[in-house]
Short mmCIF file of C-alpha atoms in Angstrom, two decimals:
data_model
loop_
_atom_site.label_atom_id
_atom_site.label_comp_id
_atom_site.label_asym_id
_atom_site.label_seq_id
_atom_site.Cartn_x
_atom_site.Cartn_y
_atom_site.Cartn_z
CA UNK W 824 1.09 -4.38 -22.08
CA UNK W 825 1.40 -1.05 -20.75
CA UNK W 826 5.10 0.82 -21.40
CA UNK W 827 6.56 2.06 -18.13
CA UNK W 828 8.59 4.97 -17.14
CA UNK W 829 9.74 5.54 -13.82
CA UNK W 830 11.24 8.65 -13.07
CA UNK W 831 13.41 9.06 -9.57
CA UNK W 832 12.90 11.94 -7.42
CA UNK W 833 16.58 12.49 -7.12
CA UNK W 834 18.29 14.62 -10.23
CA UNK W 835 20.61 11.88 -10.46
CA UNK W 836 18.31 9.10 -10.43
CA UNK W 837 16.75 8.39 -13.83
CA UNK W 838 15.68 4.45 -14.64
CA UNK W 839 13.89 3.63 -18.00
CA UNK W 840 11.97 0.53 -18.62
CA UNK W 841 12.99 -1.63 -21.34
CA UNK W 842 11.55 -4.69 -22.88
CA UNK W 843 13.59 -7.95 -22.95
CA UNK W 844 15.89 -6.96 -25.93
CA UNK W 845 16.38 -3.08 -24.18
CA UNK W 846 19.55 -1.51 -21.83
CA UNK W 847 18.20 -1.72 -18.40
CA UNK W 848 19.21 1.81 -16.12
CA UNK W 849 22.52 3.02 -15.38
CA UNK W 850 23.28 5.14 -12.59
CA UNK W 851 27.14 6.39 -11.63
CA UNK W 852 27.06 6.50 -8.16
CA UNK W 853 29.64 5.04 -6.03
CA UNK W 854 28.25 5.25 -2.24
CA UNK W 855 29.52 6.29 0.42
CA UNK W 856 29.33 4.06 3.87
CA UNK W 857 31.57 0.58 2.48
CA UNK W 858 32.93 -2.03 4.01
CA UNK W 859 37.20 -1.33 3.76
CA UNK W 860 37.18 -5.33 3.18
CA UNK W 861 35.26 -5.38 -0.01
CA UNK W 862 35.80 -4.31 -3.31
CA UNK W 863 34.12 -1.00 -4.30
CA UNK W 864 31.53 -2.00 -6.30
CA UNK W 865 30.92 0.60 -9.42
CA UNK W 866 28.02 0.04 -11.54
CA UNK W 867 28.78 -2.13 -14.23
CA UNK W 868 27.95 -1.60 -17.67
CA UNK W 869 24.38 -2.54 -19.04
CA UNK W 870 23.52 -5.98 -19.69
CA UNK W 871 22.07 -6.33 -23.50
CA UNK W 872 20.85 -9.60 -22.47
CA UNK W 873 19.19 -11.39 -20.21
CA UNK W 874 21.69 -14.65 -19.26
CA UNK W 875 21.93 -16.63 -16.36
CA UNK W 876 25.27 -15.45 -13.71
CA UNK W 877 26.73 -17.77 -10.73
CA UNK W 878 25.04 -18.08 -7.94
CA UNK W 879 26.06 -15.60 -4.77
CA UNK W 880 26.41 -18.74 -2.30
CA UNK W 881 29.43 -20.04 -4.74
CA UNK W 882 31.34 -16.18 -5.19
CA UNK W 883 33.92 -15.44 -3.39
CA UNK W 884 32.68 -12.36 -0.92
CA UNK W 885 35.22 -9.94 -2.41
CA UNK W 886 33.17 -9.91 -5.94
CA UNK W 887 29.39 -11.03 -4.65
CA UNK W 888 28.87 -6.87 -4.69
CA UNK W 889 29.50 -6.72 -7.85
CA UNK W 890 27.48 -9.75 -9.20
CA UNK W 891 24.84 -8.64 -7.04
CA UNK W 892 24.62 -5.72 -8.71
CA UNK W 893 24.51 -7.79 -12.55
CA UNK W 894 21.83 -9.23 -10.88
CA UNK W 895 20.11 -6.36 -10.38
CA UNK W 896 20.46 -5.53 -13.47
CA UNK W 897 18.81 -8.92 -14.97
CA UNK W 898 16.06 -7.70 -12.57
CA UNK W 899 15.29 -4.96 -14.33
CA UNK W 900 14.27 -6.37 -17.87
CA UNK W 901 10.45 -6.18 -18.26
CA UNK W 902 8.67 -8.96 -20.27
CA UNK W 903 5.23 -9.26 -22.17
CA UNK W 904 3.29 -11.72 -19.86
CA UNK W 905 -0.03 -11.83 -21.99
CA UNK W 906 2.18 -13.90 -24.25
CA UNK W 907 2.87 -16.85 -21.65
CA UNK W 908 5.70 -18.22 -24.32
CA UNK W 909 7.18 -15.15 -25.37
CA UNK W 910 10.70 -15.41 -23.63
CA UNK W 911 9.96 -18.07 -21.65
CA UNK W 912 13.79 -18.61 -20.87
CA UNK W 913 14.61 -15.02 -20.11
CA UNK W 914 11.93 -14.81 -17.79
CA UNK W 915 12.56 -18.11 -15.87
CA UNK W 916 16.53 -16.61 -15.66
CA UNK W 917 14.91 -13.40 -14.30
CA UNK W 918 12.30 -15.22 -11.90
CA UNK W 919 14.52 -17.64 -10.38
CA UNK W 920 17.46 -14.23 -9.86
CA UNK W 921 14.61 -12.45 -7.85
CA UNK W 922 13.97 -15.73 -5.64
CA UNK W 923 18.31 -15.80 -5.06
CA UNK W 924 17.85 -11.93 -3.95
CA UNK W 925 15.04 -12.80 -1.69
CA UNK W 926 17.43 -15.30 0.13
CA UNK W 927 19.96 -13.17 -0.14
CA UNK W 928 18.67 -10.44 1.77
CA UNK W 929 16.66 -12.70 4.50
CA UNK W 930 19.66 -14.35 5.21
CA UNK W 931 21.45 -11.73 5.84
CA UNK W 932 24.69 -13.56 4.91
CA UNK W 933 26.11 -10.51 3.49
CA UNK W 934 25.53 -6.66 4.56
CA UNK W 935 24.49 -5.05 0.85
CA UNK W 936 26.43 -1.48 0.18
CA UNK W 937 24.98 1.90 0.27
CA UNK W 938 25.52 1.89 -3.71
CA UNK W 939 24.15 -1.44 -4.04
CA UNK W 940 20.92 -0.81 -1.78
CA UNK W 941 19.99 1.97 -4.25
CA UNK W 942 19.93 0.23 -7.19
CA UNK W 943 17.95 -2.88 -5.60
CA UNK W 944 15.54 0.14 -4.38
CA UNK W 945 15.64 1.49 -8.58
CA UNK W 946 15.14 -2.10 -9.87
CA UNK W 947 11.92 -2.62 -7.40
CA UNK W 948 10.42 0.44 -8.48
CA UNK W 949 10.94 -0.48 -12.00
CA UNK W 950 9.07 -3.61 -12.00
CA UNK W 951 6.07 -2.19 -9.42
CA UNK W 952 5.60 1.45 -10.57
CA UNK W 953 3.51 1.26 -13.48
CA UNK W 954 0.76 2.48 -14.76
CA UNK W 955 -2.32 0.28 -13.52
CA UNK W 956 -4.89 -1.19 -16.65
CA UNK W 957 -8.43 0.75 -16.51
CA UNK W 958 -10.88 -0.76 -14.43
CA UNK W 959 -13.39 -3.16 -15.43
CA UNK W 960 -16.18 -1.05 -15.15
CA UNK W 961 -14.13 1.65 -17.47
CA UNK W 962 -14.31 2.51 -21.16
CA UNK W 963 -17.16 0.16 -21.47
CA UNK W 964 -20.21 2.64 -22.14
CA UNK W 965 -22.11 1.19 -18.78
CA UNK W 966 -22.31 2.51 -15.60
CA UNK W 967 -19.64 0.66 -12.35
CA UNK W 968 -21.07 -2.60 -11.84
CA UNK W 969 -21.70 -3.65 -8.56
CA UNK W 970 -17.87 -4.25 -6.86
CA UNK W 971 -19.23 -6.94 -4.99
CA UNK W 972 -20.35 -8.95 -7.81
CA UNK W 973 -17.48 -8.39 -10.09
CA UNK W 974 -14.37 -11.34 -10.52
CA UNK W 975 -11.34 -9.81 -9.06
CA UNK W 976 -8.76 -8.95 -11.56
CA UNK W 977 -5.60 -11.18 -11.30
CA UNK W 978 -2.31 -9.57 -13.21
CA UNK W 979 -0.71 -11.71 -15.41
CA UNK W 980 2.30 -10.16 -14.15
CA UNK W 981 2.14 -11.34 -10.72
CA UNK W 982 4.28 -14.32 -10.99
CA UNK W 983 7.37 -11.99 -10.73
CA UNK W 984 5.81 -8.72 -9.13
CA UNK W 985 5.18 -11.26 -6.11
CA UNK W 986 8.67 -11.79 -5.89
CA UNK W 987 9.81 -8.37 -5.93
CA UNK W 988 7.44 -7.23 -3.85
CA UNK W 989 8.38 -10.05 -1.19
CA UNK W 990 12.09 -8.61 -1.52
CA UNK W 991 11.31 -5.53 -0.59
CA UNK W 992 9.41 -6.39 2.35
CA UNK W 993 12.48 -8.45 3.50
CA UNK W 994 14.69 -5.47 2.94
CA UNK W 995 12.42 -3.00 4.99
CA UNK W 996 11.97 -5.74 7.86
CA UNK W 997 15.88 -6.65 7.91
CA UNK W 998 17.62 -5.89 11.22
CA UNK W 999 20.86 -5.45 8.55
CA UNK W 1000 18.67 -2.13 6.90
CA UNK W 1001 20.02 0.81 8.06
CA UNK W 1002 16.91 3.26 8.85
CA UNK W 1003 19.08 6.17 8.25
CA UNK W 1004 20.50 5.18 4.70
CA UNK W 1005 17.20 3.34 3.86
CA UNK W 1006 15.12 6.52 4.40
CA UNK W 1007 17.20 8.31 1.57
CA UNK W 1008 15.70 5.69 -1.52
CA UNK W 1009 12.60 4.65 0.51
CA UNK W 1010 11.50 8.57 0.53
CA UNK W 1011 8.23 10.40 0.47
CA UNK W 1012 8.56 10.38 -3.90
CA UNK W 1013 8.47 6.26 -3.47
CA UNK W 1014 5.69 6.04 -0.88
CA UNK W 1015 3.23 8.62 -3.17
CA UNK W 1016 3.89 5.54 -5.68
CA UNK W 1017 3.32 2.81 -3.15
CA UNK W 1018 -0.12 4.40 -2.42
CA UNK W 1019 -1.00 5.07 -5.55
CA UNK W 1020 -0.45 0.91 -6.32
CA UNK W 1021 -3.36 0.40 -3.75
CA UNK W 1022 -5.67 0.89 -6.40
CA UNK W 1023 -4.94 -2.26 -8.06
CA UNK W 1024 -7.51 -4.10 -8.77
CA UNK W 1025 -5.86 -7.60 -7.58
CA UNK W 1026 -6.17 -8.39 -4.02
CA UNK W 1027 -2.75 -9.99 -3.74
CA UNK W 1028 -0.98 -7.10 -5.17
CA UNK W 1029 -2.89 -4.83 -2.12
CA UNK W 1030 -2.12 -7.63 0.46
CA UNK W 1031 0.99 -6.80 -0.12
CA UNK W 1032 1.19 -3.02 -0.12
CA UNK W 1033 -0.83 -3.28 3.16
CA UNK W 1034 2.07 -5.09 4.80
CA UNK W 1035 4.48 -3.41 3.03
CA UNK W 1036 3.53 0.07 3.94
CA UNK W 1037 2.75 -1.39 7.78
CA UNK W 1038 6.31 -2.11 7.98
CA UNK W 1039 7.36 1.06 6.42
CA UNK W 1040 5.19 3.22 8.81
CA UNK W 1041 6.20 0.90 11.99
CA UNK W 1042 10.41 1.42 10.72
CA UNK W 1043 10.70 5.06 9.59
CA UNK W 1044 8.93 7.00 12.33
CA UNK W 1045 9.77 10.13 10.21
CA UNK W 1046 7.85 8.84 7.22
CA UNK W 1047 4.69 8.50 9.84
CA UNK W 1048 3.11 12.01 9.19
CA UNK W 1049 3.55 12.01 5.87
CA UNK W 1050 2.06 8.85 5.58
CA UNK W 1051 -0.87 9.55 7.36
CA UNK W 1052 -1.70 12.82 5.28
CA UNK W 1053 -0.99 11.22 2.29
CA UNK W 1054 -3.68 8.58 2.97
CA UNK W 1055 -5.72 11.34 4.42
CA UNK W 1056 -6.07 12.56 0.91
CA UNK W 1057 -6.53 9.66 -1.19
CA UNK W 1058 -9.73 8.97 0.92
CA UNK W 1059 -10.54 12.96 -0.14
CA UNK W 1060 -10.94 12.00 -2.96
CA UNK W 1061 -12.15 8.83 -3.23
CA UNK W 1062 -15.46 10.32 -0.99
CA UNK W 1063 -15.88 13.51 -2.84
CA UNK W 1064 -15.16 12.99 -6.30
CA UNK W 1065 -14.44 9.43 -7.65
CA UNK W 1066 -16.38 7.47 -4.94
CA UNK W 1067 -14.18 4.17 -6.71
CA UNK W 1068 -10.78 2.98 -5.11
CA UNK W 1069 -9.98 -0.60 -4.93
CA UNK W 1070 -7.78 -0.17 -1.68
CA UNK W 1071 -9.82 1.85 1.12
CA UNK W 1072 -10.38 -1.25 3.04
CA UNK W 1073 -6.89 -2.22 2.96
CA UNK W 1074 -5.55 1.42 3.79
CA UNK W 1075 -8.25 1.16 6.90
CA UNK W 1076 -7.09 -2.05 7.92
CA UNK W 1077 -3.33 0.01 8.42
CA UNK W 1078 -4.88 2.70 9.94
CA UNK W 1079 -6.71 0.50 12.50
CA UNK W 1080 -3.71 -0.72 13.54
CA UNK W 1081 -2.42 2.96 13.85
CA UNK W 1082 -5.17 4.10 15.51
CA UNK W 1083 -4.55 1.72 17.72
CA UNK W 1084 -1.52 2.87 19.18
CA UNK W 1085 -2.22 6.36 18.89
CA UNK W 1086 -1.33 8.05 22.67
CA UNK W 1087 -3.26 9.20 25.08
CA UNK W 1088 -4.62 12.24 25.58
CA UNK W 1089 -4.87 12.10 21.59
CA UNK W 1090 -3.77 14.56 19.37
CA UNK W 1091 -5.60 17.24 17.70
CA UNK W 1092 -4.95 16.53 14.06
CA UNK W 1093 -6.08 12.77 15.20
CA UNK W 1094 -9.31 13.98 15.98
CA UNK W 1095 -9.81 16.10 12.72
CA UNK W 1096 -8.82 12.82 10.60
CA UNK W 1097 -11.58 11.47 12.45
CA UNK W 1098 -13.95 13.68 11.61
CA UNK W 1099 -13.05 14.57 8.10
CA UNK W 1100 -12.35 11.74 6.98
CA UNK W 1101 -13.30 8.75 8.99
CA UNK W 1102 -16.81 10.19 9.20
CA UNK W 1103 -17.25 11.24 5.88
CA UNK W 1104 -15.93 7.81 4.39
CA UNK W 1105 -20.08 6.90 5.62
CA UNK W 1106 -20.89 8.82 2.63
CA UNK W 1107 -19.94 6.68 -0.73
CA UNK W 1108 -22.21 4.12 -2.27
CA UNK W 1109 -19.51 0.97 -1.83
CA UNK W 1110 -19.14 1.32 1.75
CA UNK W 1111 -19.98 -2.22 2.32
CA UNK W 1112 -16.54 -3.25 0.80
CA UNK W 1113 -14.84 -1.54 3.45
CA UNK W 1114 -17.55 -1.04 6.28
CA UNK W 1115 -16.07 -3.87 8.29
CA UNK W 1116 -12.52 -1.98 8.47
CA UNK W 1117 -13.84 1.63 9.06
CA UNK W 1118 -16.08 0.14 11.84
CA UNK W 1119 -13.13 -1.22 13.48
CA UNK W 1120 -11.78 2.11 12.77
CA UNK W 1121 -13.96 3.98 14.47
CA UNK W 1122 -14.71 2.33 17.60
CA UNK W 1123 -11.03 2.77 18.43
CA UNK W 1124 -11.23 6.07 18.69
CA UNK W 1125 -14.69 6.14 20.98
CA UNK W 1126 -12.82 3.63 23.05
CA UNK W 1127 -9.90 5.85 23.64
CA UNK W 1128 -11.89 8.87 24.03
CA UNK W 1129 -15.18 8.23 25.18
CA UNK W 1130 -15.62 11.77 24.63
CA UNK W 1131 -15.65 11.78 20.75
CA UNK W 1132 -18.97 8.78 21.11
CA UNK W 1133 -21.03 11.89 20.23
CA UNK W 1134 -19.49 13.45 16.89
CA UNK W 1135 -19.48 9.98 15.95
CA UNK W 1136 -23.22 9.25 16.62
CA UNK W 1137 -23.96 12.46 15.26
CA UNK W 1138 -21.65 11.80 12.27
CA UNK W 1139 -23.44 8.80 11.54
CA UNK W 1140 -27.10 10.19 11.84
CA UNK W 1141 -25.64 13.14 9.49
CA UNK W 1142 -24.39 10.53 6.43
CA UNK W 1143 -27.60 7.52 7.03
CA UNK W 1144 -29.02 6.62 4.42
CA UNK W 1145 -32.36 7.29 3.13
CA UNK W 1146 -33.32 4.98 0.25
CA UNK W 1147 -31.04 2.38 0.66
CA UNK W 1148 -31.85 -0.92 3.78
CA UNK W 1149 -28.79 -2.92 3.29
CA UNK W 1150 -26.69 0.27 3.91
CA UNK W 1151 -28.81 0.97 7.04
CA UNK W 1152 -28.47 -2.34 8.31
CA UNK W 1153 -24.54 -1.67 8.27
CA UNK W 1154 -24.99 1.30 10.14
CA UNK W 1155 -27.15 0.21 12.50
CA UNK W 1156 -24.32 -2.58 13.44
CA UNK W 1157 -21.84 -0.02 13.86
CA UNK W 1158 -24.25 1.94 16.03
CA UNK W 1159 -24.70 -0.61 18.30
CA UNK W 1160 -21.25 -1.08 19.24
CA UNK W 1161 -20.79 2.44 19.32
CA UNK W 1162 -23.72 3.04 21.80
CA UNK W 1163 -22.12 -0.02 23.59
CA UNK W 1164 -18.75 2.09 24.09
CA UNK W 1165 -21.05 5.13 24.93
CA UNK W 1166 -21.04 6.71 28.22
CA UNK W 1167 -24.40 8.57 30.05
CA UNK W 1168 -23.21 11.61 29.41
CA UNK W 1169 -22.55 11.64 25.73
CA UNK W 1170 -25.59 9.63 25.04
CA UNK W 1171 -27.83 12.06 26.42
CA UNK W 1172 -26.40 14.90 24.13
CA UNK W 1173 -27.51 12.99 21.08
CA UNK W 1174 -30.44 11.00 22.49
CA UNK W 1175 -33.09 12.58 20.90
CA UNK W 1176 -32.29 12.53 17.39
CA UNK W 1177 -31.00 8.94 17.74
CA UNK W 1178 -34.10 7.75 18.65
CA UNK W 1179 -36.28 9.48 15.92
CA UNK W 1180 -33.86 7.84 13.51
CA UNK W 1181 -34.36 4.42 15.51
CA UNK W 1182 -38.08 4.97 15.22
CA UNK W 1183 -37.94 5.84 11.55
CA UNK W 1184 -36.01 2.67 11.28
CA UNK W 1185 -38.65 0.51 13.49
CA UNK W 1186 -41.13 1.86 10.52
CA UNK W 1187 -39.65 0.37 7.80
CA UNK W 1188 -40.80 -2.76 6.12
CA UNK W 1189 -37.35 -4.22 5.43
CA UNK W 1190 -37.46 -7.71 6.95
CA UNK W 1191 -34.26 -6.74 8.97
#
């Protein structure tokens, strides 16, 4: 299994992965906003071992800060799950602490400390930032396989990444989390990471980024442009120099949503994403495991602006392929509801080289 190290964009915030028999991270921070009626909680000292605490329910609330920061700390042990009986207690201790946090937090039967929300925010990106095994079409001598064809990857690590990963989704969707202290741990460093997770190869992991990163856009409005660029150039490079990413279809899916709600008359740099990225995503070989998404992508934005119906007509006739049916069959799809969208005045603009692609089309002998 891969060694981890997760650096912290903040000079004081340095976390170091540790197998079971490590020190998990210290940090000496004390916070700021508290709660007069509860006991400052420091950070207590590192844990050498992984052993099972009290439950919060049965504490009294003076010292549940404080032994939900231990817990935290059991949180941030990292096991070796290609072994499935190599500290099988320690991880069961450590799986069924994440599950108490989880309740914890959707309960919302006690408001967590500044202090204490950093470290949860530390011990989540401990467990989920890491560096992601090669592909399956990597360091094999062959050329990618067909995406389509291939079994999807399932991490034997999942068993607990699902449960931190469903923590911090509670925390961001809390009404108790605090936009304006959240923002200082959830910052643009931990997003980069986020995104860069959507390259997993197993679907459940990228389910849950997409929801994740939803919630994060819909919460912190002043993440939003940052966000968007940042996606803007993942899908840079995924058309013009990789042409492999496991997640576009699950970043479109967010960005169809976005879209979505974009205002009316729509921005300029809305229209540019459209038409350097959007467009251009037409381009790679595996568009059909994310045609369905960018379709529904790009129909949004002819239905907003019925103005834009020919760039993306044009756009399409400019990326359609020439040796390849099944990829023309997509596109003719999406051209159909794109003509459907389509006023008179835009369709006469790009009428005539639409319809000597059509007829090139009506020559072919594919049966579709």
């Amino acid at each position: 299994m891969f060694k981890k190290i997760i650096k912290g964009s903040r000079k004081h915030s340095k976390s170091d992965s540790t197998d079971a028999s490590s020190r998990p991270p210290r940090s000496g921070n004390t916070g700021s906003d508290l709660n007069p009626n509860l006991v400052v909680p420091m950070v207590p000292p590192p844990m050498s071992a992984v052993e099972p605490l009290p439950l919060l329910r049965d504490t009294p609330v003076s010292e549940r800060q404080n032994l939900f920061m231990r817990k935290l700390q059991i949180c941030c042990f990292l096991f070796d799950f290609t072994d499935v009986l190599k500290s099988a207690r320690e991880k069961e201790i450590k799986r069924q602490t994440l599950l108490e946090l989880v309740d914890y937090i959707q309960s919302g039967s006690g408001k967590i400390t500044e202090i204490c929300q950093e470290e949860m925010i530390k011990m989540v990106g401990i467990n989920i930032f890491r560096s992601l095994p090669p592909a399956s079409h990597e360091n094999t001598g062959q050329g990618a396989s067909d995406p389509e064809e291939e079994e999807p990857y399932l991490d034997p690590t999942w068993p607990h990444l699902q449960i931190v990963y469903e923590l911090l989704l509670r925390y961001v969707v809390s009404s108790d989390t605090d936009t304006k202290v959240a923002k200082k741990y959830i910052d643009h460093s931990f997003i980069l990471k986020l995104l860069d997770l959507f390259d997993s190869e197993d679907p459940r992991e990228r389910e849950f980024l997409k929801t994740i990163l939803h919630r994060i856009y819909g919460k912190f409005m002043v993440h939003r442009p940052f966000i968007r660029k940042a996606i803007n150039n993942i899908f840079y490079r995924f058309i013009y120099e990789t042409e492999r990413h496991s997640g576009t279809g699950e970043l479109l899916e967010i960005l169809g949503s976005i879209i979505n709600g974009f205002a009316l008359p729509m921005k300029e740099e809305h229209k540019l994403f459209l038409v350097r990225a959007l467009i251009p995503l037409h381009k790679p070989k595996p568009i059909a495991m994310y045609h369905q998404q960018l379709s529904y992508c790009i129909i949004q934005f002819v239905e907003k602006d019925y103005k834009l119906a020919d760039t993306v007509i044009r756009g399409l006739l400019k990326y359609w392929p020439l040796t390849n049916c099944q990829k023309e069959v997509l596109f003719l799809g999406e051209l159909e509801e794109v003509l459907e969208a389509t006023q008179s005045a835009e369709f006469q603009r790009c009428m005539v080289p639409l319809f000597r692609q059509i007829a090139r089309c009506l020559n072919s002998l594919h049966f579709q």
